[in-house]
Structures are given as structure tokens and as C-alpha cells.
Tab-separated table of C-alpha atoms in Angstrom:
chain	number	residue	atom	x	y	z
A	23	MET	CA	13.020	12.179	-17.169
A	24	GLU	CA	11.591	13.357	-14.059
A	25	MET	CA	12.131	11.781	-10.750
A	26	LEU	CA	9.352	9.650	-9.200
A	27	LYS	CA	8.549	10.617	-5.473
A	28	ILE	CA	7.198	7.574	-3.536
A	29	VAL	CA	6.177	6.912	-0.015
A	30	ALA	CA	8.072	3.859	1.233
A	31	PHE	CA	6.662	1.425	3.699
A	32	LYS	CA	7.252	-2.086	4.993
A	33	LEU	CA	5.238	-5.369	4.966
A	34	GLY	CA	7.345	-7.854	6.760
A	35	ASP	CA	10.945	-7.491	5.854
A	36	GLU	CA	10.163	-6.109	2.171
A	37	GLU	CA	9.923	-2.497	1.332
A	38	TYR	CA	7.120	-1.224	-0.922
A	39	GLY	CA	6.238	2.154	-2.499
A	40	LEU	CA	3.290	4.055	-3.440
A	41	ASP	CA	3.286	7.201	-5.746
A	42	ILE	CA	3.146	10.197	-3.457
A	43	ASP	CA	0.496	11.742	-5.457
A	44	GLN	CA	-1.921	8.850	-4.405
A	45	VAL	CA	-1.211	9.392	-0.716
A	46	GLN	CA	-3.420	11.660	1.351
A	47	SER	CA	-2.017	11.113	4.891
A	48	ILE	CA	-0.484	8.631	7.026
A	49	GLU	CA	-2.300	7.739	10.340
A	50	ARG	CA	-1.787	5.688	13.397
A	51	ILE	CA	-4.021	2.705	13.402
A	52	GLU	CA	-7.295	3.303	15.441
A	53	HIS	CA	-10.590	1.444	16.102
A	54	ILE	CA	-11.801	-0.198	12.966
A	55	THR	CA	-15.526	-0.999	12.722
A	56	ARG	CA	-15.980	-4.280	11.118
A	57	VAL	CA	-18.317	-4.638	8.129
A	58	PRO	CA	-20.379	-7.741	7.680
A	59	ASN	CA	-19.796	-9.950	4.566
A	60	ALA	CA	-16.714	-7.975	3.346
A	61	PRO	CA	-13.771	-9.837	1.830
A	62	SER	CA	-11.222	-11.026	4.206
A	63	TYR	CA	-8.756	-8.385	3.319
A	64	VAL	CA	-11.181	-5.505	4.188
A	65	LYS	CA	-10.913	-4.954	7.878
A	66	GLY	CA	-13.633	-2.469	8.068
A	67	VAL	CA	-14.245	1.205	8.173
A	68	ILE	CA	-12.890	4.188	10.164
A	69	ASN	CA	-14.216	7.663	10.727
A	70	LEU	CA	-11.292	10.016	9.856
A	71	ARG	CA	-12.134	13.690	10.232
A	72	GLY	CA	-15.752	13.144	9.530
A	73	LYS	CA	-15.197	10.883	6.591
A	74	VAL	CA	-15.883	7.147	6.628
A	75	ASN	CA	-13.003	5.309	5.018
A	76	PRO	CA	-12.802	1.585	4.089
A	77	ILE	CA	-9.603	-0.144	5.600
A	78	ILE	CA	-7.712	-2.711	3.616
A	79	ASP	CA	-5.080	-4.879	5.269
A	80	LEU	CA	-2.406	-4.920	2.571
A	81	ARG	CA	-0.697	-7.964	3.880
A	82	SER	CA	-3.791	-9.935	3.534
A	83	LYS	CA	-4.633	-8.476	0.086
A	84	LEU	CA	-1.168	-9.426	-1.168
A	85	ASN	CA	-1.412	-12.852	0.590
A	86	LEU	CA	1.662	-12.114	2.850
A	87	GLY	CA	0.043	-13.607	6.026
A	88	VAL	CA	-1.069	-11.998	9.258
A	89	ALA	CA	0.698	-9.431	11.228
A	90	GLN	CA	0.210	-8.256	14.702
A	91	TYR	CA	-0.495	-4.617	14.849
A	92	THR	CA	2.300	-2.719	16.810
A	93	GLU	CA	3.349	0.884	17.635
A	94	ASN	CA	4.769	1.155	14.228
A	95	THR	CA	1.649	-0.046	12.330
A	96	ARG	CA	0.318	2.651	10.180
A	97	VAL	CA	-2.801	3.264	7.874
A	98	ILE	CA	-1.863	5.007	4.518
A	99	ILE	CA	-4.870	6.922	3.313
A	100	VAL	CA	-4.752	6.769	-0.487
A	101	LYS	CA	-7.036	8.209	-2.935
A	102	TYR	CA	-8.284	5.881	-5.719
A	103	GLU	CA	-10.647	7.396	-8.196
A	104	ASP	CA	-13.205	9.247	-5.958
A	105	ILE	CA	-12.694	7.106	-2.974
A	106	GLU	CA	-10.388	7.585	-0.035
A	107	LEU	CA	-9.365	4.432	1.628
A	108	GLY	CA	-6.787	3.148	4.101
A	109	LEU	CA	-4.120	0.589	3.626
A	110	ILE	CA	-2.755	-1.076	6.856
A	111	VAL	CA	1.019	-1.460	6.630
A	112	ASP	CA	3.660	-2.702	9.070
A	113	GLN	CA	5.482	0.760	9.179
A	114	THR	CA	6.109	3.609	7.027
A	115	SER	CA	9.866	4.392	6.003
A	116	ASP	CA	10.313	7.701	4.206
A	117	VAL	CA	9.657	9.492	1.085
A	118	ILE	CA	12.349	8.780	-1.596
A	119	ASP	CA	12.930	10.155	-5.018
A	120	ILE	CA	13.453	7.222	-7.785
A	121	ASP	CA	14.944	7.757	-11.088
A	122	PRO	CA	12.593	5.908	-13.635
A	123	LYS	CA	15.768	4.259	-15.132
A	124	ALA	CA	16.344	2.636	-11.720
A	125	ILE	CA	13.109	0.634	-12.025
A	126	GLU	CA	13.157	-2.932	-13.370
A	127	ILE	CA	9.924	-4.327	-14.699
A	128	ILE	CA	8.720	-7.574	-12.996
A	129	SER	CA	7.754	-10.485	-15.092
A	130	SER	CA	6.820	-13.888	-13.616
A	131	ASP	CA	4.216	-16.700	-14.090
A	132	ASN	CA	4.562	-17.505	-10.315
A	133	PHE	CA	2.478	-14.569	-9.147
A	134	ASN	CA	0.260	-11.760	-10.215
A	135	ALA	CA	2.667	-9.110	-11.494
A	136	ASP	CA	-0.180	-6.889	-12.535
A	137	TYR	CA	-0.114	-5.417	-8.910
A	138	PHE	CA	3.435	-4.155	-9.311
A	139	ARG	CA	4.981	-1.435	-11.452
A	140	GLY	CA	8.384	-2.964	-10.994
A	141	ILE	CA	11.305	-2.915	-8.342
A	142	ALA	CA	13.383	0.018	-7.847
A	143	LYS	CA	16.955	-0.049	-6.825
A	144	VAL	CA	17.736	2.946	-4.614
A	145	ASP	CA	20.912	3.371	-2.530
A	146	GLY	CA	21.196	-0.216	-2.062
A	147	ARG	CA	17.422	-0.783	-1.190
A	148	LEU	CA	14.999	-2.756	-3.325
A	149	VAL	CA	11.539	-1.166	-3.353
A	150	ILE	CA	8.543	-2.954	-4.759
A	151	LEU	CA	6.477	-0.318	-6.449
A	152	ILE	CA	2.722	-1.020	-6.271
A	153	LYS	CA	0.022	-0.047	-9.030
A	154	LEU	CA	-2.776	1.174	-6.755
A	155	ALA	CA	-5.395	1.044	-9.577
A	156	GLU	CA	-4.852	-2.601	-10.327
A	157	LEU	CA	-4.522	-3.596	-6.788
A	158	MET	CA	-7.869	-2.120	-5.891
A	159	GLN	CA	-9.616	-3.492	-9.077
A	160	THR	CA	-8.552	-7.109	-8.793
A	161	PRO	CA	-10.497	-9.289	-6.363
A	162	THR	CA	-8.556	-11.712	-4.125
A	163	ASN	CA	-9.948	-14.633	-2.175
């Protein structure tokens, strides 16, 4: 089985990961133009290299509370279907290789496990793997 390559990032004290094939770039947070009547987790749009990209606060989308933006805050530009959008994260960690055998599937009635592919155990770290497609398709209040 081929190793998975993921971009690891933090939301609070927890580490998350996205498949590197979905990640276009990692940017510093810049001016975000608010969009009227958007869901609360949509912070607005940015103009990045001539393209207007929607920006989603991943903490808000996952109901993890509100974070203050710092020097470490980053926007991960991802490609979902034909759309490029940005995900605000507390900080990016690194790119890591994960053996698919090191991933445990999440099953719980207490939260929406549809967003998550599983939890990977890598060198003493627990990395929650996000399913981008499900995350973007599921509305959140």
C-alpha cells in the first residue's frame, strides 16, 4: 500500500491533516472582504493572485470555538471540485507521510464523524484526517 502524504495543521491543541493533493498553497492571513448573508463560518473572500477565493474559518465550521488570529494563523488554499477556497487554521505544522495501516476509523454517535477519514498515529502524534468533500457539502449552523 502506498503512503499517504498529508499537510498537518493545528486547530487549538489538536492536529489535523488534509491530503496534499487537495492543497494548492499555504498563505498568511490577509484582508478578508465580508460577504453579506453568508453562513457564520464563511469569513468572506480574498483576492489571491487575481482570483477571488471564499474563506472558511475551519474552527467555526467544526464548532471548535473562536480563535484570535496570530502571526502563526494561516490560510490553506484547497481545491474542491472546480473551486479554490481557503481554510483558516491556527498554524500549519508540516507535511507527513502516513501508512494507511496507521489510520483508525472514527465511529461515534456523539458527533458527525462524516467529516473525518480517521485518526492517524504517527511518531507519537495523533492526526485527525479531514474529508474535504464531506466537510464542504454538509451545512453547519
